[in-house]
Protein backbone atom coordinates (compact mmCIF):
# COMPACT_ATOMS: atom_id res chain seq x y z
CA UNK A 1 0.00 0.00 0.00
CA UNK A 2 1.28 3.43 -0.90
CA UNK A 3 0.84 5.96 1.85
CA UNK A 4 -0.10 9.03 -0.12
CA UNK A 5 -3.50 10.51 -0.93
CA UNK A 6 -5.01 8.51 1.94
CA UNK A 7 -7.19 9.35 4.92
CA UNK A 8 -5.20 8.44 8.02
CA UNK A 9 -6.24 8.50 11.68
CA UNK A 10 -3.51 8.57 14.34
CA UNK A 11 -4.24 8.13 18.04
CA UNK A 12 -1.66 9.69 20.31
CA UNK A 13 -0.67 11.99 17.47
CA UNK A 14 0.19 15.05 19.54
CA UNK A 15 3.66 13.96 20.70
CA UNK A 16 6.45 11.46 20.18
CA UNK A 17 6.13 8.76 17.53
CA UNK A 18 2.55 9.73 16.69
CA UNK A 19 3.39 13.38 16.06
CA UNK A 20 6.36 12.41 13.88
CA UNK A 21 4.12 10.03 11.92
CA UNK A 22 1.47 12.71 11.51
CA UNK A 23 3.91 15.25 10.10
CA UNK A 24 5.65 12.76 7.82
CA UNK A 25 2.40 11.34 6.44
CA UNK A 26 0.92 14.80 5.88
CA UNK A 27 4.03 15.72 3.88
CA UNK A 28 3.20 12.75 1.61
CA UNK A 29 -0.14 14.35 0.62
CA UNK A 30 -2.31 12.41 3.05
CA UNK A 31 -5.21 13.78 5.01
CA UNK A 32 -4.10 13.11 8.58
CA UNK A 33 -6.57 13.24 11.46
CA UNK A 34 -4.90 13.47 14.86
CA UNK A 35 -6.63 12.16 17.96
CA UNK A 36 -5.52 13.16 21.43
CA UNK A 37 -6.82 14.46 24.70
CA UNK A 38 -8.15 17.99 24.42
CA UNK A 39 -5.62 20.62 25.42
CA UNK A 40 -2.65 22.65 24.28
CA UNK A 41 -0.99 19.85 22.33
CA UNK A 42 -4.12 19.14 20.30
CA UNK A 43 -4.55 22.90 19.72
CA UNK A 44 -0.98 23.09 18.39
CA UNK A 45 -1.77 20.36 15.86
CA UNK A 46 -4.74 22.43 14.66
CA UNK A 47 -2.38 25.42 14.28
CA UNK A 48 -0.15 23.20 12.12
CA UNK A 49 -3.12 22.52 9.84
CA UNK A 50 -4.12 19.05 11.01
CA UNK A 51 -7.69 17.88 11.37
CA UNK A 52 -8.16 16.84 14.99
CA UNK A 53 -10.70 14.98 17.06
CA UNK A 54 -10.48 15.02 20.86
CA UNK A 55 -10.34 11.53 22.33
CA UNK A 56 -9.26 10.16 25.69
CA UNK A 57 -8.59 6.45 25.18
CA UNK A 58 -9.02 5.95 28.90
CA UNK A 59 -12.69 6.95 28.66
CA UNK A 60 -15.13 4.73 26.70
CA UNK A 61 -17.65 7.56 26.19
CA UNK A 62 -14.89 9.78 24.75
CA UNK A 63 -13.90 6.95 22.41
CA UNK A 64 -17.49 6.48 21.23
CA UNK A 65 -17.90 10.23 20.71
CA UNK A 66 -14.67 10.42 18.70
CA UNK A 67 -15.68 7.47 16.51
CA UNK A 68 -19.07 9.11 15.89
CA UNK A 69 -17.40 12.42 14.96
CA UNK A 70 -15.07 10.66 12.54
CA UNK A 71 -18.00 8.86 10.89
CA UNK A 72 -19.86 12.17 10.55
CA UNK A 73 -16.92 14.02 8.96
CA UNK A 74 -15.25 11.35 6.79
CA UNK A 75 -16.77 8.72 4.52
CA UNK A 76 -13.88 6.29 4.97
CA UNK A 77 -10.57 5.77 6.73
CA UNK A 78 -7.71 4.11 4.86
CA UNK A 79 -5.23 3.76 7.71
CA UNK A 80 -5.61 3.64 11.47
CA UNK A 81 -2.48 4.05 13.57
CA UNK A 82 -3.20 2.94 17.14
CA UNK A 83 -0.32 4.79 18.69
CA UNK A 84 -1.54 6.27 21.97
CA UNK A 85 0.22 5.16 25.08
CA UNK A 86 1.05 6.09 28.63
CA UNK A 87 3.64 4.56 30.93
CA UNK A 88 3.72 5.03 34.68
CA UNK A 89 6.80 3.75 36.44
CA UNK A 90 6.58 1.99 39.79
CA UNK A 91 8.90 0.27 42.22
CA UNK A 92 6.94 -2.87 43.04
CA UNK A 93 9.21 -3.67 45.96
CA UNK A 94 8.69 -0.39 47.80
CA UNK A 95 5.31 1.05 46.86
CA UNK A 96 1.71 -0.07 46.44
CA UNK A 97 0.49 0.43 42.90
CA UNK A 98 -2.48 2.82 42.83
CA UNK A 99 -5.37 0.81 41.37
CA UNK A 100 -6.76 3.81 39.48
CA UNK A 101 -3.47 4.38 37.69
CA UNK A 102 -3.20 0.68 36.84
CA UNK A 103 -6.65 0.78 35.26
CA UNK A 104 -5.91 4.03 33.42
CA UNK A 105 -2.66 2.65 31.99
CA UNK A 106 -4.35 -0.55 30.79
CA UNK A 107 -7.34 1.38 29.45
CA UNK A 108 -5.19 3.72 27.34
CA UNK A 109 -2.60 1.17 26.25
CA UNK A 110 -4.95 -1.74 25.54
CA UNK A 111 -8.69 -1.65 26.28
CA UNK A 112 -9.36 1.76 24.74
CA UNK A 113 -7.45 0.89 21.59
CA UNK A 114 -9.40 -2.35 21.20
CA UNK A 115 -12.71 -0.48 21.54
CA UNK A 116 -11.60 2.28 19.16
CA UNK A 117 -10.44 -0.26 16.58
CA UNK A 118 -13.78 -2.05 16.72
CA UNK A 119 -15.65 1.23 16.23
CA UNK A 120 -13.41 2.15 13.27
CA UNK A 121 -13.98 -1.10 11.36
CA UNK A 122 -17.00 0.23 9.41
CA UNK A 123 -15.00 3.25 8.15
CA UNK A 124 -11.98 1.09 7.37
CA UNK A 125 -14.20 -1.40 5.52
CA UNK A 126 -15.15 1.35 3.07
CA UNK A 127 -11.56 1.59 1.85
CA UNK A 128 -10.44 -0.63 -1.03
CA UNK A 129 -7.13 -1.21 0.76
CA UNK A 130 -7.20 -0.41 4.48
CA UNK A 131 -4.57 -0.91 7.12
CA UNK A 132 -4.49 -0.95 10.91
CA UNK A 133 -1.06 -0.37 12.45
CA UNK A 134 -0.80 -1.10 16.16
CA UNK A 135 2.17 0.32 18.03
CA UNK A 136 3.28 -2.19 20.63
CA UNK A 137 6.70 -2.28 22.29
CA UNK A 138 9.70 -4.51 22.75
CA UNK A 139 8.82 -4.18 26.44
CA UNK A 140 5.81 -6.39 25.74
CA UNK A 141 8.24 -9.27 25.24
CA UNK A 142 11.04 -8.09 27.53
CA UNK A 143 9.39 -6.17 30.39
CA UNK A 144 11.30 -3.68 32.48
CA UNK A 145 11.07 -3.87 36.25
CA UNK A 146 9.58 -0.41 36.78
CA UNK A 147 7.15 -0.64 33.86
CA UNK A 148 5.37 -3.94 34.37
CA UNK A 149 1.82 -2.67 33.82
CA UNK A 150 2.82 -0.92 30.58
CA UNK A 151 4.75 -4.01 29.47
CA UNK A 152 1.75 -6.25 30.19
CA UNK A 153 -0.61 -3.93 28.28
CA UNK A 154 1.74 -3.86 25.28
CA UNK A 155 1.97 -7.67 25.35
CA UNK A 156 -1.82 -7.70 25.29
CA UNK A 157 -1.82 -5.30 22.35
CA UNK A 158 0.51 -7.63 20.50
CA UNK A 159 -1.87 -10.56 21.07
CA UNK A 160 -4.79 -8.41 19.95
CA UNK A 161 -2.87 -7.51 16.78
CA UNK A 162 -2.16 -11.15 15.91
CA UNK A 163 -5.75 -12.17 16.61
CA UNK A 164 -7.22 -9.23 14.69
CA UNK A 165 -5.02 -10.06 11.71
CA UNK A 166 -6.54 -13.55 11.67
CA UNK A 167 -10.11 -12.27 12.09
CA UNK A 168 -9.72 -9.78 9.21
CA UNK A 169 -7.76 -12.09 6.92
CA UNK A 170 -10.60 -12.40 4.39
CA UNK A 171 -11.29 -8.63 4.26
CA UNK A 172 -9.58 -5.69 2.59
CA UNK A 173 -8.13 -4.61 5.96
CA UNK A 174 -4.52 -5.52 6.71
CA UNK A 175 -3.21 -5.49 10.29
CA UNK A 176 0.41 -4.63 11.05
CA UNK A 177 2.45 -4.21 14.20
CA UNK A 178 5.02 -1.48 14.81
CA UNK A 179 7.41 -2.58 17.58
CA UNK A 180 9.71 0.16 18.89
CA UNK A 181 12.37 -1.57 20.97
CA UNK A 182 12.01 0.17 24.35
CA UNK A 183 9.18 2.69 24.33
C-alpha positions as a printed Julia matrix, in Angstrom:
183×3 Matrix{Float64}:
   0.0     0.0    0.0
   1.28    3.43  -0.9
   0.84    5.96   1.85
  -0.1     9.03  -0.12
  -3.5    10.51  -0.93
  -5.01    8.51   1.94
  -7.19    9.35   4.92
  -5.2     8.44   8.02
  -6.24    8.5   11.68
  -3.51    8.57  14.34
  -4.24    8.13  18.04
  -1.66    9.69  20.31
  -0.67   11.99  17.47
   0.19   15.05  19.54
   3.66   13.96  20.7
   6.45   11.46  20.18
   6.13    8.76  17.53
   2.55    9.73  16.69
   3.39   13.38  16.06
   6.36   12.41  13.88
   4.12   10.03  11.92
   1.47   12.71  11.51
   3.91   15.25  10.1
   5.65   12.76   7.82
   2.4    11.34   6.44
   0.92   14.8    5.88
   4.03   15.72   3.88
   3.2    12.75   1.61
  -0.14   14.35   0.62
  -2.31   12.41   3.05
  -5.21   13.78   5.01
  -4.1    13.11   8.58
  -6.57   13.24  11.46
  -4.9    13.47  14.86
  -6.63   12.16  17.96
  -5.52   13.16  21.43
  -6.82   14.46  24.7
  -8.15   17.99  24.42
  -5.62   20.62  25.42
  -2.65   22.65  24.28
  -0.99   19.85  22.33
  -4.12   19.14  20.3
  -4.55   22.9   19.72
  -0.98   23.09  18.39
  -1.77   20.36  15.86
  -4.74   22.43  14.66
  -2.38   25.42  14.28
  -0.15   23.2   12.12
  -3.12   22.52   9.84
  -4.12   19.05  11.01
  -7.69   17.88  11.37
  -8.16   16.84  14.99
 -10.7    14.98  17.06
 -10.48   15.02  20.86
 -10.34   11.53  22.33
  -9.26   10.16  25.69
  -8.59    6.45  25.18
  -9.02    5.95  28.9
 -12.69    6.95  28.66
 -15.13    4.73  26.7
 -17.65    7.56  26.19
 -14.89    9.78  24.75
 -13.9     6.95  22.41
 -17.49    6.48  21.23
 -17.9    10.23  20.71
 -14.67   10.42  18.7
 -15.68    7.47  16.51
 -19.07    9.11  15.89
 -17.4    12.42  14.96
 -15.07   10.66  12.54
 -18.0     8.86  10.89
 -19.86   12.17  10.55
 -16.92   14.02   8.96
 -15.25   11.35   6.79
 -16.77    8.72   4.52
 -13.88    6.29   4.97
 -10.57    5.77   6.73
  -7.71    4.11   4.86
  -5.23    3.76   7.71
  -5.61    3.64  11.47
  -2.48    4.05  13.57
  -3.2     2.94  17.14
  -0.32    4.79  18.69
  -1.54    6.27  21.97
   0.22    5.16  25.08
   1.05    6.09  28.63
   3.64    4.56  30.93
   3.72    5.03  34.68
   6.8     3.75  36.44
   6.58    1.99  39.79
   8.9     0.27  42.22
   6.94   -2.87  43.04
   9.21   -3.67  45.96
   8.69   -0.39  47.8
   5.31    1.05  46.86
   1.71   -0.07  46.44
   0.49    0.43  42.9
  -2.48    2.82  42.83
  -5.37    0.81  41.37
  -6.76    3.81  39.48
  -3.47    4.38  37.69
  -3.2     0.68  36.84
  -6.65    0.78  35.26
  -5.91    4.03  33.42
  -2.66    2.65  31.99
  -4.35   -0.55  30.79
  -7.34    1.38  29.45
  -5.19    3.72  27.34
  -2.6     1.17  26.25
  -4.95   -1.74  25.54
  -8.69   -1.65  26.28
  -9.36    1.76  24.74
  -7.45    0.89  21.59
  -9.4    -2.35  21.2
 -12.71   -0.48  21.54
 -11.6     2.28  19.16
 -10.44   -0.26  16.58
 -13.78   -2.05  16.72
 -15.65    1.23  16.23
 -13.41    2.15  13.27
 -13.98   -1.1   11.36
 -17.0     0.23   9.41
 -15.0     3.25   8.15
 -11.98    1.09   7.37
 -14.2    -1.4    5.52
 -15.15    1.35   3.07
 -11.56    1.59   1.85
 -10.44   -0.63  -1.03
  -7.13   -1.21   0.76
  -7.2    -0.41   4.48
  -4.57   -0.91   7.12
  -4.49   -0.95  10.91
  -1.06   -0.37  12.45
  -0.8    -1.1   16.16
   2.17    0.32  18.03
   3.28   -2.19  20.63
   6.7    -2.28  22.29
   9.7    -4.51  22.75
   8.82   -4.18  26.44
   5.81   -6.39  25.74
   8.24   -9.27  25.24
  11.04   -8.09  27.53
   9.39   -6.17  30.39
  11.3    -3.68  32.48
  11.07   -3.87  36.25
   9.58   -0.41  36.78
   7.15   -0.64  33.86
   5.37   -3.94  34.37
   1.82   -2.67  33.82
   2.82   -0.92  30.58
   4.75   -4.01  29.47
   1.75   -6.25  30.19
  -0.61   -3.93  28.28
   1.74   -3.86  25.28
   1.97   -7.67  25.35
  -1.82   -7.7   25.29
  -1.82   -5.3   22.35
   0.51   -7.63  20.5
  -1.87  -10.56  21.07
  -4.79   -8.41  19.95
  -2.87   -7.51  16.78
  -2.16  -11.15  15.91
  -5.75  -12.17  16.61
  -7.22   -9.23  14.69
  -5.02  -10.06  11.71
  -6.54  -13.55  11.67
 -10.11  -12.27  12.09
  -9.72   -9.78   9.21
  -7.76  -12.09   6.92
 -10.6   -12.4    4.39
 -11.29   -8.63   4.26
  -9.58   -5.69   2.59
  -8.13   -4.61   5.96
  -4.52   -5.52   6.71
  -3.21   -5.49  10.29
   0.41   -4.63  11.05
   2.45   -4.21  14.2
   5.02   -1.48  14.81
   7.41   -2.58  17.58
   9.71    0.16  18.89
  12.37   -1.57  20.97
  12.01    0.17  24.35
   9.18    2.69  24.33
